[in-house]
Amino acid sequence: MPPPPPRPPRVPGPRRVPLRPRVPRQVLLGGGIVLGVGGLYLAGSLALGGDIASGTSVRGVDIGGLSPEAARERLERELAADAAAPVEVLVVAEAPGGSDDGRTRELDPAAAGLTFDAAATVDRAARPGLLGRLLGSGGGSLEPVVRQDEAASRAALTALAEESDTTVREGAVAFEDGEVVVTEPRPGVALDIDASLGLLRDGFLPEPEAADEPLRLPVTAAEPATDADEVARAVEEFAAPAMSAPVLLTAGDATIAIPPEVTGDHLAMTADDAGRLSPSLDGAGLAGDARLAGPFAEAADEPTDATLRLSGGQVVAEGGSAGRRVVTDGLGDVVLPLLTGQGTAARTGTLATETVEPRLSADNYRDLGIVEEMSSFTVDFEPAAYRTTNIGRAAELINGSLVPAGETWSFNDTVGERTEENGFVEGVIIMNDRYERAQGGGVSAVATTMFNAVFFAGVDPVEYGAHSFYIERYPEGREATVAWGSLDLRFLNDSGHALYILASATDSSVTVTFLGTKRYDEVRSETGPRENVTQPERREGEGEECVPQPPLEGFDVEVDRVFVEDGRETGRETFRTHYVPRDEVVCPAGD
């Protein structure tokens, strides 16, 4: 198909031009002026960019005419030292009823949660436009924006209060060494933490002229309830008279003097809710004061126990008397009213006494069940001066022991330490499997005699120990020794009745007898054969303290305690003992 024919050329028609109104010349001139001024204002505003009003300052630092960024940088630079400097505070200032104590303290602003916000401070500054500047609008002194972490500020103020608060001191009256001791009252002051929080924030970064003055924080005050007048009254009316002289107490025919220094140690003056001081006396403490033990004892008469013995196979009592004791119950009620008395008669009171019956008397020993011999045992020994002294002294201390039913008797508690002061002398003992010299040698003869009396009385030996090697004069497997501080001989009186111990000694023997009520018709001993026999060795002794020692074999042995009632065995106990060999010790010949 052939192409279409070309279009004919377009001929433009006539053009319309819009008609503009004619503007007067004066209007055209005025519009030009307005456009000119507007252009200048816009150019000025663009050139100034929102700068801080001239004359604006923060704590003496001029930031007028600066851009906000430049102002912030200047404030941070110029006030950095002030913002980091310790805040000096006066924590006891103008307290009601008091005065400044003249002491200042410092707070670390960072620790107290105080920070200077330069950016927020700049945001508050005025930024006048060009017209304002052309018309002379300017800034002024601007308060810094301070940020406060209240929890940190409270913690810092609390720590400050702990070291600066003074608690109220109540007036008081006390007694020491027989003298009156007065505590003068004093008001107390405390930092008001809640009121100080805002002051701390507002006082941070002060005006330059106030920078040298400490920040005064408010305090609260409390007056003592017991004031100086009350203290003076208590001293005049009670305390001074109380310490002026001893108090005298009569008990029977005796007179007991209680000096002020003793009374004062148990005397107190206590304030009530209104602050009034009143005296009180610890009567129990006064009665138990060691310094009065002697005077009370001298005013008393100790009861004397009866002594028991066998006569014709019967238990008889001799002697014994009642005693008298001072009644100290209610001692405080007797003494307290006397303390304000003037003169001897007004300071003298009376204590009651009461009769004290002896533990053992002719009237009660049968009721206690001490009616017959329960057991008796004797140990013989070779006479020696030290043995006679020590064995006799131990027997003397044991004789007359009364052991109530259910109680435990102790050899060491009864005899005491074997010292010279206690009546004992040096003798031969067994130590480290050999004979040695020490105080109290020979006392084991008494311990062995006591053990056998316990054995045949049928009561319970709760602690005992045999010698390390066998000694021929004692029954094997039925002997005991003692050592102060390490080994005791103790028995429990489980007979159901009281038990009385007779102990006596001669130059060559010691006997212990138990009186009471038998538990069994008979108590027998059955000794088994020696077993595990070992032979001794021979050793050379050394030194002047050497004690010769004959040899003896070691062995094990069993002893049965057999209980018999109505002619038949009702019980059996086995006591097992191990003896080491007694080595022969030969001492060097003397010069």
C-alpha positions in Angstrom: 0.0 0.0 0.0 1.4 3.4 -0.9 2.1 5.9 2.0 -0.5 8.6 2.8 0.0 12.0 1.4 1.7 14.7 3.6 -0.4 17.1 5.7 -0.6 20.6 4.6 1.3 23.2 6.7 -0.5 24.9 9.7 -1.1 28.6 9.4 -1.2 30.5 12.8 -4.2 32.7 13.5 -4.1 36.2 15.1 -2.5 36.3 18.8 -4.4 37.9 21.8 -2.4 39.9 24.2 -3.9 40.6 27.8 -4.3 44.1 28.7 -2.5 45.3 32.1 -3.9 48.1 34.2 -1.9 51.1 34.5 -0.2 51.5 38.0 0.4 54.9 39.4 4.1 55.9 39.8 3.7 56.6 43.6 2.5 53.0 44.2 5.4 51.6 42.3 7.8 53.6 44.4 6.3 52.5 47.7 6.3 48.9 46.9 9.9 49.1 46.0 10.7 50.5 49.4 8.8 47.6 51.2 10.5 45.0 49.2 13.8 46.5 50.0 13.3 46.6 53.8 11.9 43.0 53.7 15.0 41.9 51.9 17.2 43.6 54.4 15.3 42.0 57.4 15.5 38.6 55.8 19.2 39.0 55.1 19.8 40.2 58.7 17.9 37.3 60.2 19.8 34.9 58.1 23.1 36.5 59.1 22.3 36.5 62.9 20.9 32.9 63.0 19.0 33.2 66.4 21.9 34.4 68.5 21.6 34.9 72.3 20.5 38.4 73.3 23.3 40.7 74.1 24.0 41.2 77.8 22.9 37.7 78.7 25.1 36.0 81.5 25.0 32.9 83.7 26.8 33.3 87.0 29.0 36.0 85.6 29.7 34.2 82.3 28.7 36.5 79.3 27.0 34.5 76.5 25.4 37.5 74.8 25.6 37.5 71.0 26.7 33.9 70.9 25.1 31.1 69.0 23.4 28.5 71.2 26.2 26.0 70.5 28.9 28.5 71.3 27.1 29.6 74.4 26.8 26.0 75.7 30.4 25.4 75.0 31.4 28.6 76.9 29.2 27.8 79.9 30.5 24.2 80.1 34.1 25.5 79.9 33.8 28.5 82.2 31.6 26.9 84.9 33.2 23.4 84.9 35.3 24.1 88.0 32.4 25.6 89.9 30.2 22.7 89.0 32.7 20.1 90.2 33.8 22.0 93.4 32.6 20.6 96.7 29.4 22.2 98.1 30.2 23.7 101.5 27.3 23.4 103.9 26.6 24.5 107.5 24.6 21.6 109.0 23.9 23.0 112.4 22.6 26.4 111.7 20.2 28.6 113.7 18.7 25.6 115.6 15.8 26.6 117.8 17.0 27.1 121.3 20.6 26.7 120.1 23.3 28.4 118.0 25.7 27.6 115.1 28.4 25.2 116.1 30.8 26.9 113.7 31.6 23.7 111.8 31.1 23.3 108.0 31.2 20.2 105.9 31.5 19.5 102.2 29.4 17.5 99.8 30.7 16.1 96.5 28.1 17.3 93.9 28.5 14.3 91.7 27.9 11.9 94.7 25.0 14.2 95.8 23.3 13.8 92.4 23.8 17.5 91.3 24.7 18.4 87.7 24.7 21.6 85.7 22.8 21.4 82.4 24.4 24.0 80.1 22.2 23.1 77.1 18.9 23.5 79.0 20.2 26.8 80.5 21.0 28.1 77.0 17.5 27.1 75.8 16.1 29.5 78.3 18.1 32.5 77.0 16.2 35.2 75.0 17.0 35.3 71.3 15.4 38.5 69.9 14.9 39.0 66.1 16.4 41.8 64.0 13.7 44.3 65.0 14.3 43.5 68.6 17.9 44.1 68.2 17.3 47.2 66.2 15.0 48.4 68.9 17.7 47.6 71.6 16.2 44.5 73.2 18.9 42.7 75.4 19.3 39.8 77.9 20.1 39.7 81.6 21.3 37.4 84.4 20.1 33.9 83.7 19.7 31.2 86.4 21.5 28.0 85.7 19.5 24.8 85.2 20.5 22.3 87.8 19.5 18.6 87.6 19.1 16.7 90.8 19.0 13.0 91.4 16.8 13.1 94.5 17.7 9.5 95.6 21.4 10.4 95.5 20.9 13.7 97.2 18.9 12.1 100.0 21.6 9.4 100.5 24.3 12.1 100.7 22.3 14.2 103.2 21.6 11.1 105.2 25.3 10.3 105.5 26.0 13.9 106.4 23.3 13.7 109.1 24.9 10.6 110.6 28.2 12.4 111.3 26.7 15.8 112.2 23.5 15.1 114.1 23.6 15.4 117.9 21.1 13.3 119.8 19.3 14.9 122.7 21.1 14.1 126.0 18.8 13.5 128.9 19.9 14.6 132.3 20.9 11.6 134.5 22.1 10.7 137.9 24.3 7.6 138.5 26.6 6.3 141.2 30.3 5.2 141.0 32.7 4.2 143.8 30.3 5.7 146.3 30.1 9.1 144.5 27.2 10.8 142.7 27.8 11.1 138.9 25.7 13.7 137.1 25.1 13.8 133.4 24.1 17.3 132.3 21.2 17.5 129.9 21.7 18.9 126.3 19.3 19.6 123.5 19.7 17.5 120.4 19.7 18.7 116.8 19.1 16.8 113.5 19.4 17.7 109.9 16.0 18.2 108.2 16.7 16.1 105.1 13.4 16.8 103.4 13.7 20.5 103.7 17.4 20.4 102.7 16.8 18.7 99.3 15.4 21.8 97.6 17.9 24.1 99.3 20.8 21.9 98.1 19.6 22.0 94.5 18.9 25.8 94.6 22.2 26.5 96.4 24.3 24.7 93.8 26.3 27.1 91.6 25.5 30.3 93.7 26.0 33.8 92.6 29.7 34.9 92.6 29.1 37.3 95.5 27.7 34.4 97.6 30.2 31.7 96.6 32.3 32.1 99.7 29.3 31.6 102.1 28.4 28.0 103.1 25.0 26.7 102.3 22.9 26.8 105.5 20.8 23.7 105.8 17.9 23.6 108.3 17.9 21.5 111.4 15.3 20.4 114.0 15.9 20.5 117.7 14.6 18.5 120.7 14.8 19.5 124.3 15.6 16.9 127.0 12.7 15.7 129.1 14.9 15.4 132.2 16.3 19.0 132.5 18.8 20.6 134.7 16.3 21.5 137.4 15.1 17.9 137.7 18.7 16.6 137.9 19.4 19.1 140.7 16.3 18.0 142.6 17.2 14.3 142.3 20.7 15.0 143.6 19.6 17.1 146.6 16.6 15.0 147.6 18.0 11.5 147.1 21.4 10.9 145.5 23.6 13.0 147.8 22.0 11.7 151.0 22.2 8.1 149.7 26.0 8.3 149.3 26.6 10.3 152.5 27.1 7.3 154.9 26.8 3.5 155.3 23.5 1.8 155.9 23.5 -0.5 159.0 21.5 -3.7 159.2 21.0 -5.8 162.4 20.6 -9.5 162.1 20.2 -11.2 165.5 23.2 -10.1 167.5 25.2 -9.1 164.4 25.4 -5.7 162.7 26.1 -5.6 158.9 27.4 -2.3 157.5 26.8 -1.7 153.8 29.1 1.1 152.6 28.0 3.6 149.8 30.4 2.1 147.3 28.6 -1.2 147.6 25.1 0.2 147.6 25.9 2.5 144.7 26.8 -0.4 142.4 23.2 -1.7 142.7 21.5 1.7 142.8 19.9 3.5 139.8 17.8 6.6 139.1 15.4 6.1 136.2 13.3 8.8 134.4 9.6 8.3 133.8 7.7 9.5 130.7 7.6 13.0 132.2 11.4 13.1 132.8 11.2 12.8 136.6 14.0 10.7 138.2 13.1 8.0 140.7 15.5 5.6 142.6 15.5 1.9 142.4 17.7 -0.7 144.2 18.6 -4.2 142.9 18.1 -6.1 146.1 19.0 -9.4 144.7 22.2 -8.0 143.2 23.1 -6.4 146.5 22.4 -9.6 148.4 24.7 -11.5 146.1 27.5 -8.9 146.1 30.8 -10.7 147.0 31.8 -7.9 149.3 28.9 -8.7 151.6 29.4 -12.5 151.6 31.8 -12.2 154.6 29.5 -10.0 156.7 26.5 -12.1 155.9 28.4 -15.3 156.8 29.6 -13.8 160.1 26.1 -12.9 161.0 24.9 -16.5 160.3 25.6 -19.8 162.1 26.3 -22.7 159.8 24.4 -26.0 160.8 26.6 -28.9 161.9 25.9 -32.3 160.5 25.8 -35.2 162.9 28.5 -37.8 162.6 27.7 -41.4 162.1 29.5 -44.5 163.3 28.9 -48.2 163.8 28.3 -49.5 167.3 27.6 -53.2 167.7 26.7 -53.4 164.1 24.2 -50.6 164.4 24.4 -47.1 162.9 24.4 -44.4 165.6 24.5 -40.6 165.3 26.4 -38.2 167.4 26.2 -34.4 167.6 24.7 -32.2 165.0 23.0 -28.8 165.5 20.8 -26.4 163.6 22.2 -23.1 162.3 20.8 -19.7 161.4 20.9 -17.7 158.2 20.2 -14.1 157.3 17.1 -13.7 155.2 18.2 -11.5 152.3 15.0 -11.8 150.3 13.5 -8.3 150.0 16.9 -6.7 151.0 16.2 -3.9 148.5 13.0 -3.0 150.2 14.8 -2.8 153.6 17.7 -0.7 152.4 16.2 1.8 150.0 14.1 3.8 152.5 17.2 4.1 154.7 19.3 5.8 152.1 17.8 9.3 152.7 18.0 9.0 156.5 20.1 11.5 158.4 22.1 10.1 161.4 22.9 6.5 162.4 19.5 5.7 163.9 17.7 6.8 160.7 20.0 4.7 158.6 19.7 1.5 160.6 17.3 -1.3 159.7 16.6 -4.9 160.7 17.0 -8.2 158.7 15.2 -11.3 159.7 17.0 -14.6 160.4 15.7 -18.2 160.1 16.8 -21.6 161.3 18.7 -23.9 159.0 18.5 -27.6 159.8 21.6 -29.8 159.2 21.5 -32.2 156.3 22.2 -35.0 158.7 20.9 -35.2 162.2 20.0 -37.8 164.9 16.4 -37.2 163.8 16.7 -37.8 160.1 19.5 -40.2 159.3 17.2 -43.2 159.5 14.6 -41.5 157.3 17.4 -41.0 154.8 17.9 -44.8 154.7 21.3 -44.9 156.5 20.6 -47.9 158.7 23.3 -50.5 158.1 26.8 -51.3 156.7 26.7 -51.7 152.9 30.3 -52.6 152.4 33.8 -52.1 153.9 37.3 -52.6 152.5 40.8 -52.3 153.9 44.1 -51.9 152.0 47.4 -52.5 153.8 50.6 -50.7 152.7 54.2 -50.6 153.7 54.7 -47.8 156.2 56.5 -44.7 154.9 56.3 -41.2 156.1 54.9 -39.8 152.9 52.3 -42.6 152.7 51.2 -42.0 156.3 50.7 -38.3 155.6 49.1 -38.4 152.3 46.8 -41.4 152.9 45.8 -40.1 156.3 45.0 -36.6 154.8 42.9 -38.1 151.9 40.9 -40.3 154.4 40.3 -37.3 156.6 38.8 -35.3 153.7 36.6 -38.2 152.6 35.4 -39.2 156.0 31.8 -38.1 156.7 30.8 -37.7 153.0 27.1 -37.7 152.6 25.9 -38.8 149.1 22.2 -38.4 148.6 20.3 -40.9 146.5 20.8 -40.3 142.8 23.9 -38.1 143.2 27.5 -38.7 142.0 30.5 -38.6 144.3 33.9 -37.5 143.1 37.3 -38.3 144.6 39.0 -35.3 143.1 36.2 -32.9 144.1 36.2 -34.2 147.7 39.9 -34.6 148.3 41.0 -31.6 146.1 44.3 -31.1 144.4 47.2 -32.8 146.1 49.3 -29.8 147.0 51.3 -28.7 150.0 48.7 -26.1 150.8 46.1 -28.9 151.0 48.2 -30.9 153.4 50.0 -33.3 151.0 53.7 -34.0 150.6 55.9 -35.4 147.9 56.0 -39.2 147.4 56.3 -41.9 144.8 53.7 -42.2 142.0 53.4 -44.1 138.8 53.9 -41.8 135.7 54.7 -43.0 132.2 54.9 -46.6 133.3 57.6 -45.9 135.9 57.9 -44.8 139.4 58.5 -41.0 139.8 58.3 -38.5 142.7 55.4 -36.0 142.9 53.1 -34.4 145.4 50.4 -36.8 146.8 52.3 -40.1 146.3 50.4 -43.0 148.0 46.9 -41.6 147.5 46.2 -44.4 145.1 45.9 -46.7 148.1 42.9 -44.7 149.2 41.5 -44.7 145.6 41.8 -48.5 145.5 40.1 -48.9 148.9 37.3 -46.6 147.7 36.9 -48.5 144.5 36.4 -51.8 146.4 33.9 -50.2 148.8 32.0 -49.1 145.7 32.3 -52.6 144.1 31.0 -54.5 147.1 28.2 -51.9 147.9 26.8 -52.7 144.5 26.6 -49.0 143.3 27.7 -47.8 139.9 31.3 -46.8 139.3 30.9 -44.2 136.5 34.6 -43.3 136.2 37.7 -45.2 137.3 41.1 -46.3 136.0 43.6 -49.0 137.0 47.3 -48.4 137.4 49.3 -49.0 134.2 51.1 -51.9 135.7 50.1 -54.2 138.5 51.0 -53.4 142.2 51.1 -56.5 144.3 49.4 -55.2 147.4 46.2 -54.5 145.5 43.7 -57.1 144.3 44.3 -57.6 140.6 41.6 -56.1 138.3 40.0 -54.5 141.4 42.1 -51.4 142.0 42.1 -47.8 140.9 44.3 -44.7 140.7 43.6 -41.0 140.4 45.4 -38.0 138.8 44.4 -34.4 139.3 43.0 -32.9 136.1 43.0 -36.1 134.1 41.6 -39.2 135.9 39.0 -39.2 138.6 37.2 -41.9 140.6 33.5 -41.3 140.6 30.4 -43.4 141.5 26.7 -42.9 141.2 24.6 -43.6 144.3 21.9 -45.6 142.6 21.1 -47.5 145.8 17.8 -45.6 146.3 18.8 -44.2 149.7 21.4 -41.8 151.0 24.9 -43.1 151.5 27.4 -42.2 154.2 31.2 -42.8 153.9 33.5 -43.6 156.8 37.2 -43.4 156.0 40.1 -43.9 158.4 43.8 -44.7 158.2 46.7 -45.9 160.3 50.4 -45.9 159.6 50.0 -49.1 157.5 46.4 -49.4 156.4 43.3 -47.5 155.1 39.7 -48.5 155.5 36.6 -47.2 153.7 33.1 -48.2 154.9 29.7 -47.4 153.2 26.6 -47.0 155.4 23.2 -47.0 153.9 20.7 -49.6 152.8 21.9 -52.7 151.0 20.6 -53.3 147.5 21.7 -57.0 147.5 22.1 -59.7 150.1 25.6 -60.2 148.9 28.0 -58.9 146.3 30.8 -61.4 145.4 34.0 -61.1 143.3 35.2 -63.8 140.9 38.7 -63.3 139.4 39.6 -65.1 136.2 43.1 -66.3 135.1 45.8 -64.0 133.9 45.9 -63.9 130.1 48.2 -62.5 127.4 51.2 -62.5 129.8 54.1 -60.4 128.7 57.6 -60.2 130.3 59.3 -57.0 131.5 62.5 -55.6 130.3 65.5 -54.1 132.1 66.3 -50.4 131.8 69.0 -48.1 133.2 67.6 -45.2 135.2 69.0 -41.7 135.0 69.5 -38.7 137.2 69.0 -38.0 140.9 65.2 -38.5 140.6 65.6 -42.1 139.5 63.4 -44.5 141.6 64.4 -48.2 141.5 61.7 -50.5 140.1 61.5 -54.3 140.5 60.3 -56.3 137.4 56.8 -57.7 137.1 55.0 -59.4 134.2 52.1 -57.7 132.3 48.8 -59.4 131.7 45.1 -59.1 131.1 42.5 -60.1 133.7 38.7 -60.2 134.1 36.9 -59.7 137.4 33.1 -60.4 137.6 30.9 -58.6 140.2 28.2 -61.0 141.1 24.9 -59.9 142.7 23.1 -62.3 145.0 19.6 -62.1 146.5 17.8 -64.8 148.4 20.8 -67.1 147.9 20.8 -67.0 144.1 22.7 -65.0 141.5 20.5 -62.1 140.1 23.1 -60.3 138.0 26.7 -60.2 136.9 29.1 -57.4 135.6 32.6 -58.0 134.1 35.5 -55.6 134.7 38.4 -56.0 132.3 41.9 -54.7 133.1 45.1 -54.6 131.0 48.4 -54.3 132.8 51.7 -53.5 130.9 54.9 -55.2 132.1 56.7 -53.4 134.9 60.2 -53.1 133.6 63.1 -53.4 135.9 64.7 -50.0 136.5 68.2 -49.9 137.9 69.4 -46.5 139.2 73.0 -45.4 138.9 75.1 -45.9 142.1 75.6 -42.8 144.2 79.0 -41.1 144.5 
